[in-house]
Short mmCIF file of N, CA, C and O in Angstrom, two decimals:
data_model
loop_
_atom_site.label_atom_id
_atom_site.label_comp_id
_atom_site.label_asym_id
_atom_site.label_seq_id
_atom_site.Cartn_x
_atom_site.Cartn_y
_atom_site.Cartn_z
N MET A 839 0.68 -1.19 0.74
CA MET A 839 -0.18 0.00 0.12
C MET A 839 0.85 1.69 0.20
O MET A 839 2.09 1.42 0.84
N SER A 840 0.17 2.70 -0.63
CA SER A 840 1.20 3.60 -0.31
C SER A 840 0.36 4.99 0.01
O SER A 840 -1.03 4.79 -0.53
N VAL A 841 0.63 5.74 -0.79
CA VAL A 841 -0.04 7.15 -0.38
C VAL A 841 -0.24 7.11 -1.59
O VAL A 841 0.74 7.26 -2.49
N SER A 842 -1.47 8.62 -1.97
CA SER A 842 -1.26 9.54 -2.59
C SER A 842 -0.45 10.17 -3.03
O SER A 842 0.94 10.55 -2.41
N ASN A 843 -0.01 10.24 -4.75
CA ASN A 843 1.23 10.99 -5.16
C ASN A 843 1.24 12.66 -4.44
O ASN A 843 2.09 13.39 -3.22
N ASP A 844 0.00 13.69 -3.85
CA ASP A 844 -0.31 14.30 -3.51
C ASP A 844 0.16 14.54 -2.00
O ASP A 844 0.07 15.59 -1.34
N SER A 845 0.31 13.66 -1.10
CA SER A 845 -0.36 12.87 0.27
C SER A 845 1.58 13.21 0.35
O SER A 845 1.91 13.51 0.97
N TYR A 846 2.57 12.81 -0.56
CA TYR A 846 3.87 12.93 0.02
C TYR A 846 4.64 14.63 0.35
O TYR A 846 5.26 14.73 0.77
N TYR A 847 3.42 15.13 -0.81
CA TYR A 847 3.79 17.01 -0.08
C TYR A 847 2.92 18.00 1.25
O TYR A 847 3.20 18.32 1.79
N LYS A 848 2.32 16.33 1.43
CA LYS A 848 1.29 17.08 2.82
C LYS A 848 1.70 15.86 3.84
O LYS A 848 1.20 15.14 3.36
N PRO A 849 2.12 15.56 4.35
CA PRO A 849 2.53 14.75 5.70
C PRO A 849 1.42 14.40 6.81
O PRO A 849 1.07 13.16 7.13
N GLU A 850 0.64 15.26 6.50
CA GLU A 850 -0.28 14.99 7.70
C GLU A 850 -1.17 14.45 6.71
O GLU A 850 -1.68 13.12 7.55
N GLU A 851 -1.58 15.08 5.64
CA GLU A 851 -2.96 13.35 4.68
C GLU A 851 -1.98 12.62 4.82
O GLU A 851 -2.97 11.41 4.93
N ALA A 852 -1.11 12.46 4.11
CA ALA A 852 -0.16 11.20 3.85
C ALA A 852 -0.47 10.19 5.14
O ALA A 852 -0.93 9.32 5.24
N LEU A 853 0.07 10.75 6.32
CA LEU A 853 -0.30 10.16 7.57
C LEU A 853 -2.23 9.20 7.70
O LEU A 853 -2.39 8.49 8.24
N GLN A 854 -2.92 10.54 7.83
CA GLN A 854 -4.16 9.89 8.10
C GLN A 854 -4.09 9.04 7.19
O GLN A 854 -5.24 7.81 7.03
N GLU A 855 -4.15 8.95 5.54
CA GLU A 855 -4.03 8.21 4.12
C GLU A 855 -3.54 6.87 5.00
O GLU A 855 -4.68 5.60 5.04
N LEU A 856 -2.41 6.88 5.29
CA LEU A 856 -1.66 5.60 5.79
C LEU A 856 -2.91 4.61 6.99
O LEU A 856 -3.27 3.66 7.86
N MET A 857 -3.21 5.86 8.06
CA MET A 857 -3.84 5.68 9.49
C MET A 857 -5.25 4.76 8.79
O MET A 857 -5.40 3.63 9.30
N LEU A 858 -5.68 5.11 7.69
CA LEU A 858 -6.94 4.57 7.37
C LEU A 858 -7.03 3.21 6.61
O LEU A 858 -7.68 1.93 6.64
N GLN A 859 -5.67 3.38 6.25
CA GLN A 859 -5.09 2.18 5.01
C GLN A 859 -4.87 0.80 6.13
O GLN A 859 -5.40 -0.38 6.20
N GLU A 860 -4.12 1.33 7.30
CA GLU A 860 -4.71 0.22 7.76
C GLU A 860 -4.69 0.25 9.09
O GLU A 860 -5.16 -1.19 9.19
N ARG A 861 -6.23 1.23 9.44
CA ARG A 861 -7.53 0.34 9.77
C ARG A 861 -8.46 -0.64 9.14
O ARG A 861 -9.29 -1.90 9.16
N ILE A 862 -8.13 0.17 7.83
CA ILE A 862 -9.42 -1.24 6.73
C ILE A 862 -8.59 -2.56 6.88
O ILE A 862 -8.98 -3.50 6.97
N LEU A 863 -7.01 -2.49 6.55
CA LEU A 863 -6.49 -4.25 6.74
C LEU A 863 -6.75 -5.01 7.66
O LEU A 863 -6.58 -5.92 8.10
N CYS A 864 -6.88 -4.15 9.06
CA CYS A 864 -6.84 -4.83 10.49
C CYS A 864 -8.22 -5.21 10.05
O CYS A 864 -7.96 -6.17 11.40
N SER A 865 -8.82 -4.18 10.09
CA SER A 865 -10.31 -5.03 10.48
C SER A 865 -10.86 -5.96 9.15
O SER A 865 -11.19 -7.52 9.42
N ALA A 866 -9.62 -5.96 8.23
CA ALA A 866 -10.27 -7.45 7.56
C ALA A 866 -9.27 -8.77 7.94
O ALA A 866 -9.87 -9.69 7.60
N ILE A 867 -8.19 -8.78 8.67
CA ILE A 867 -7.26 -9.09 9.39
C ILE A 867 -8.36 -9.93 10.55
O ILE A 867 -8.27 -10.88 10.02
N ASP A 868 -8.79 -9.30 11.32
CA ASP A 868 -9.82 -9.41 12.56
C ASP A 868 -10.63 -10.30 11.51
O ASP A 868 -11.63 -11.37 12.05
N ILE A 869 -11.73 -10.04 10.84
CA ILE A 869 -13.39 -10.63 9.98
C ILE A 869 -12.74 -11.97 9.97
O ILE A 869 -12.88 -12.92 9.59
N GLN A 870 -10.91 -12.12 8.73
CA GLN A 870 -11.32 -13.01 8.44
C GLN A 870 -10.24 -14.34 9.00
O GLN A 870 -10.53 -15.58 9.47
N ALA A 871 -9.99 -13.61 10.70
CA ALA A 871 -9.44 -14.35 12.07
C ALA A 871 -10.67 -15.17 12.46
O ALA A 871 -11.06 -16.30 12.99
N LEU A 872 -12.03 -14.27 12.61
CA LEU A 872 -13.42 -14.87 13.38
C LEU A 872 -13.68 -15.42 11.69
O LEU A 872 -14.58 -16.44 12.36
N LEU A 873 -13.78 -15.34 10.51
CA LEU A 873 -14.34 -16.40 10.10
C LEU A 873 -13.69 -17.41 10.13
O LEU A 873 -14.73 -19.10 10.38
N GLY A 874 -12.46 -17.48 10.18
CA GLY A 874 -11.35 -19.01 10.21
C GLY A 874 -12.15 -20.14 11.24
O GLY A 874 -12.21 -20.84 11.09
N LEU A 875 -12.25 -19.09 13.18
CA LEU A 875 -12.75 -19.91 13.77
C LEU A 875 -14.01 -20.18 13.65
O LEU A 875 -14.25 -21.21 14.20
N LEU A 876 -14.68 -19.67 12.83
CA LEU A 876 -16.26 -20.13 13.42
C LEU A 876 -16.56 -21.53 12.23
O LEU A 876 -17.03 -22.42 12.83
N VAL A 877 -15.97 -21.02 11.07
CA VAL A 877 -15.18 -22.75 10.32
C VAL A 877 -14.60 -23.97 11.19
O VAL A 877 -15.43 -24.77 10.82
N ASP A 878 -13.55 -23.44 11.82
CA ASP A 878 -13.02 -24.58 12.41
C ASP A 878 -13.91 -25.02 13.63
O ASP A 878 -13.81 -26.45 13.56
N LYS A 879 -14.99 -24.59 14.37
CA LYS A 879 -15.39 -24.61 15.02
C LYS A 879 -16.56 -25.11 14.90
O LYS A 879 -17.32 -25.91 15.39
N GLY A 880 -16.80 -25.56 13.20
CA GLY A 880 -18.01 -26.19 12.42
C GLY A 880 -18.88 -25.69 13.24
O GLY A 880 -20.36 -25.82 12.89
N ILE A 881 -19.19 -24.32 13.74
CA ILE A 881 -20.44 -23.56 13.64
C ILE A 881 -20.84 -22.52 11.97
O ILE A 881 -22.38 -23.06 12.11
N ILE A 882 -20.08 -22.38 11.35
CA ILE A 882 -20.58 -22.56 9.77
C ILE A 882 -19.81 -22.96 8.60
O ILE A 882 -18.82 -23.45 9.38
N THR A 883 -20.41 -23.19 7.81
CA THR A 883 -19.69 -23.58 6.11
C THR A 883 -18.61 -22.44 5.80
O THR A 883 -19.91 -21.45 6.28
N LYS A 884 -18.10 -22.62 5.10
CA LYS A 884 -17.37 -21.40 4.19
C LYS A 884 -18.87 -21.29 2.78
O LYS A 884 -19.03 -19.99 2.00
N GLU A 885 -19.68 -22.33 2.36
CA GLU A 885 -20.48 -22.15 1.78
C GLU A 885 -21.59 -21.10 2.13
O GLU A 885 -22.17 -20.35 1.61
N GLU A 886 -22.04 -21.26 3.55
CA GLU A 886 -22.46 -20.31 4.15
C GLU A 886 -22.36 -18.99 4.11
O GLU A 886 -22.92 -17.90 4.18
N ILE A 887 -20.73 -18.60 4.42
CA ILE A 887 -20.51 -17.68 4.80
C ILE A 887 -21.14 -16.68 2.84
O ILE A 887 -20.51 -15.44 3.06
N ASP A 888 -20.53 -17.86 2.37
CA ASP A 888 -20.75 -16.78 0.45
C ASP A 888 -22.05 -16.27 0.25
O ASP A 888 -22.69 -16.13 -0.15
N ILE A 889 -23.30 -17.65 0.92
CA ILE A 889 -24.58 -17.25 1.17
C ILE A 889 -24.48 -15.88 2.25
O ILE A 889 -25.19 -15.17 1.25
N PHE A 890 -24.03 -15.83 2.51
CA PHE A 890 -24.70 -14.36 3.40
C PHE A 890 -23.95 -13.09 2.73
O PHE A 890 -24.27 -12.25 2.59
N ARG A 891 -22.44 -13.44 2.29
CA ARG A 891 -22.07 -12.31 1.42
C ARG A 891 -22.27 -11.95 0.41
O ARG A 891 -22.90 -10.83 0.46
N ASP A 892 -23.28 -12.61 0.05
CA ASP A 892 -23.72 -11.97 -1.38
C ASP A 892 -24.92 -11.78 -0.92
O ASP A 892 -25.03 -10.82 -1.38
N ARG A 893 -26.15 -12.22 0.01
CA ARG A 893 -26.78 -11.68 1.21
C ARG A 893 -26.47 -9.70 0.90
O ARG A 893 -27.64 -8.88 0.71
N VAL A 894 -25.65 -9.69 1.60
CA VAL A 894 -25.10 -8.41 2.37
C VAL A 894 -24.73 -7.52 1.20
O VAL A 894 -25.26 -6.73 0.89
N ARG A 895 -23.96 -7.99 0.04
CA ARG A 895 -23.69 -7.47 -0.48
C ARG A 895 -24.71 -6.85 -1.72
O ARG A 895 -24.86 -5.86 -2.28
N ASN A 896 -25.84 -7.51 -1.54
CA ASN A 896 -26.58 -6.67 -2.24
C ASN A 896 -28.54 -6.02 -1.97
O ASN A 896 -29.07 -6.03 -2.33
N LEU A 897 -27.66 -5.96 -0.71
CA LEU A 897 -28.74 -5.07 0.13
C LEU A 897 -28.25 -4.01 -0.39
O LEU A 897 -27.54 -2.90 -1.01
N PRO A 898 -29.33 -3.19 -0.33
CA PRO A 898 -28.91 -0.90 -0.86
C PRO A 898 -27.98 -0.88 -0.71
O PRO A 898 -26.58 0.32 -0.82
N LYS A 899 -27.54 -0.65 0.81
CA LYS A 899 -26.66 0.08 1.43
C LYS A 899 -25.15 -0.26 1.22
O LYS A 899 -24.48 0.18 1.28
N TYR A 900 -25.22 -1.18 0.50
CA TYR A 900 -24.24 -1.86 0.09
C TYR A 900 -23.64 -2.12 -1.39
O TYR A 900 -23.01 -1.58 -2.57
N LYS A 901 -25.49 -2.35 -2.00
CA LYS A 901 -25.12 -2.57 -3.41
C LYS A 901 -24.59 -1.23 -4.12
O LYS A 901 -24.24 -1.18 -4.95
N ASN A 902 -25.27 -0.26 -3.15
CA ASN A 902 -25.42 1.26 -4.49
C ASN A 902 -24.05 1.55 -4.42
O ASN A 902 -22.61 2.05 -5.30
N SER A 903 -22.99 1.07 -3.74
CA SER A 903 -21.16 2.13 -2.97
C SER A 903 -21.01 0.49 -4.10
O SER A 903 -19.91 1.28 -4.83
N ILE A 904 -21.00 -0.07 -3.70
CA ILE A 904 -19.64 -1.54 -4.49
C ILE A 904 -20.25 -1.19 -6.34
O ILE A 904 -19.21 -1.28 -7.13
N GLU A 905 -21.61 -0.71 -6.81
CA GLU A 905 -21.62 -0.61 -8.24
C GLU A 905 -21.21 0.76 -8.23
O GLU A 905 -20.52 0.94 -9.79
N GLU A 906 -21.35 1.77 -7.66
CA GLU A 906 -20.30 2.85 -7.63
C GLU A 906 -18.94 2.96 -8.14
O GLU A 906 -18.07 3.47 -8.82
N ILE A 907 -18.38 1.97 -6.82
CA ILE A 907 -17.50 1.44 -7.30
C ILE A 907 -16.18 1.09 -8.73
O ILE A 907 -15.70 1.72 -9.46
N GLU A 908 -17.62 0.10 -8.90
CA GLU A 908 -17.16 -0.54 -10.16
C GLU A 908 -17.22 0.42 -11.47
O GLU A 908 -16.40 -0.20 -12.25
N ARG A 909 -18.14 0.92 -11.38
CA ARG A 909 -18.36 2.13 -12.65
C ARG A 909 -16.95 2.64 -12.14
O ARG A 909 -16.77 2.98 -13.48
N LEU A 910 -16.53 3.83 -11.35
CA LEU A 910 -15.39 4.80 -11.45
C LEU A 910 -13.98 3.80 -11.76
O LEU A 910 -13.59 4.15 -12.59
N LYS A 911 -14.15 2.35 -11.45
CA LYS A 911 -12.51 1.85 -11.60
C LYS A 911 -12.88 1.60 -13.14
O LYS A 911 -11.68 1.41 -13.82
N LYS A 912 -14.19 0.95 -14.08
CA LYS A 912 -14.42 0.91 -16.09
C LYS A 912 -13.80 2.36 -16.29
O LYS A 912 -13.17 2.23 -16.81
N GLY A 913 -13.78 3.82 -15.15
CA GLY A 913 -14.05 4.68 -15.80
C GLY A 913 -12.46 4.93 -16.20
O GLY A 913 -12.02 5.40 -16.37
N PHE A 914 -11.84 4.68 -15.03
CA PHE A 914 -10.22 5.33 -14.83
C PHE A 914 -9.05 4.10 -15.29
O PHE A 914 -8.28 4.22 -16.04
N SER A 915 -10.30 2.81 -15.80
CA SER A 915 -9.38 1.76 -16.40
C SER A 915 -9.27 2.43 -17.83
O SER A 915 -8.37 2.53 -18.69
N ALA A 916 -10.42 2.64 -18.63
CA ALA A 916 -10.24 3.62 -19.76
C ALA A 916 -9.76 4.35 -19.87
O ALA A 916 -8.91 5.11 -20.89
N ALA A 917 -9.53 5.43 -19.09
CA ALA A 917 -8.80 6.45 -18.70
C ALA A 917 -7.24 6.40 -18.83
O ALA A 917 -6.28 6.72 -19.56
N LYS A 918 -6.54 5.58 -18.28
CA LYS A 918 -5.29 4.65 -18.67
C LYS A 918 -5.18 3.76 -19.78
O LYS A 918 -3.68 4.07 -20.23
N ASP A 919 -6.22 3.95 -20.19
CA ASP A 919 -6.14 3.39 -21.84
C ASP A 919 -5.98 3.94 -22.36
O ASP A 919 -5.49 3.78 -23.95
N ASN A 920 -6.45 4.93 -22.40
CA ASN A 920 -6.37 6.38 -23.59
C ASN A 920 -6.48 7.26 -23.06
O ASN A 920 -7.53 7.52 -22.79
N PRO A 921 -5.07 8.38 -22.38
CA PRO A 921 -5.09 8.79 -21.51
C PRO A 921 -5.61 10.33 -22.32
O PRO A 921 -6.05 11.59 -21.70
N GLU A 922 -5.34 10.67 -23.65
CA GLU A 922 -5.99 11.11 -24.40
C GLU A 922 -7.63 11.99 -25.14
O GLU A 922 -8.08 12.87 -24.31
N ALA A 923 -8.07 10.58 -24.84
CA ALA A 923 -9.22 10.98 -24.77
C ALA A 923 -10.27 11.34 -23.18
O ALA A 923 -10.48 12.10 -23.44
N TYR A 924 -9.44 10.78 -22.14
CA TYR A 924 -9.88 11.02 -20.98
C TYR A 924 -9.53 12.44 -20.87
O TYR A 924 -10.05 13.40 -20.13
N LEU A 925 -8.59 12.67 -21.16
CA LEU A 925 -8.10 14.07 -21.28
C LEU A 925 -8.81 15.58 -22.02
O LEU A 925 -9.27 16.27 -21.49
N LYS A 926 -9.54 15.13 -22.82
CA LYS A 926 -10.37 16.19 -23.47
C LYS A 926 -11.39 15.81 -23.30
O LYS A 926 -12.76 16.59 -23.00
N ALA A 927 -11.91 14.98 -22.29
CA ALA A 927 -12.87 14.65 -21.80
C ALA A 927 -13.73 15.46 -20.83
O ALA A 927 -14.20 16.03 -20.04
N ILE A 928 -12.22 15.39 -19.78
CA ILE A 928 -11.78 16.33 -17.99
C ILE A 928 -12.19 18.09 -19.18
O ILE A 928 -12.82 18.87 -18.74
N LEU A 929 -11.22 18.43 -20.08
CA LEU A 929 -11.35 19.54 -20.42
C LEU A 929 -12.93 19.51 -21.41
O LEU A 929 -13.30 21.26 -20.81
N ASN A 930 -13.77 18.96 -21.83
CA ASN A 930 -14.89 19.53 -22.64
C ASN A 930 -15.52 19.33 -20.69
O ASN A 930 -16.90 20.76 -20.81
N ALA A 931 -15.31 18.29 -20.65
CA ALA A 931 -16.27 18.76 -18.69
C ALA A 931 -16.07 20.54 -18.60
O ALA A 931 -16.96 20.79 -17.91
N LYS A 932 -14.55 20.64 -18.45
CA LYS A 932 -14.50 22.12 -17.78
C LYS A 932 -15.34 22.90 -18.02
O LYS A 932 -16.02 24.12 -17.67
N LEU A 933 -14.68 23.12 -19.54
CA LEU A 933 -15.94 23.76 -20.58
C LEU A 933 -17.19 24.37 -20.59
O LEU A 933 -17.17 25.49 -20.84
N ASN A 934 -17.46 23.32 -20.39
CA ASN A 934 -19.22 22.61 -19.74
C ASN A 934 -19.47 23.33 -18.61
O ASN A 934 -20.84 23.60 -18.58
N GLY A 935 -18.43 23.45 -17.82
CA GLY A 935 -19.11 24.09 -16.73
C GLY A 935 -19.20 22.60 -15.48
O GLY A 935 -19.83 22.56 -14.44
N GLU A 936 -19.31 21.53 -16.24
CA GLU A 936 -19.92 19.93 -15.21
C GLU A 936 -19.08 19.73 -14.50
O GLU A 936 -19.23 19.45 -13.30
N ILE A 937 -17.83 20.54 -14.35
CA ILE A 937 -16.80 20.63 -12.85
C ILE A 937 -15.88 21.70 -13.10
O ILE A 937 -16.36 22.45 -14.00
N LYS A 938 -15.70 21.47 -11.95
CA LYS A 938 -14.56 23.28 -11.80
C LYS A 938 -13.39 22.40 -11.42
O LYS A 938 -12.98 22.11 -10.81
#
């Protein structure tokens, strides 16, 4: 993991970004440990975890965020593949007042 390029010039933002990344990573580790314990003790199966994971992912609270992230990932992947078109789109959006 790393910090964004802009944050290298702003140590406070870089520290906050790293602390957020650390919190996310620690949460993921805790969740995997808990799920592993539940499976090892025979309380739940991996298949049941997958079913519940899909159920939770499809709740509007999470589904909308997941879909937005996927949409943004596709957009940035397209921008990476064709930076000229991306820059033209940004310029047009600026000229049209769609972004500041």
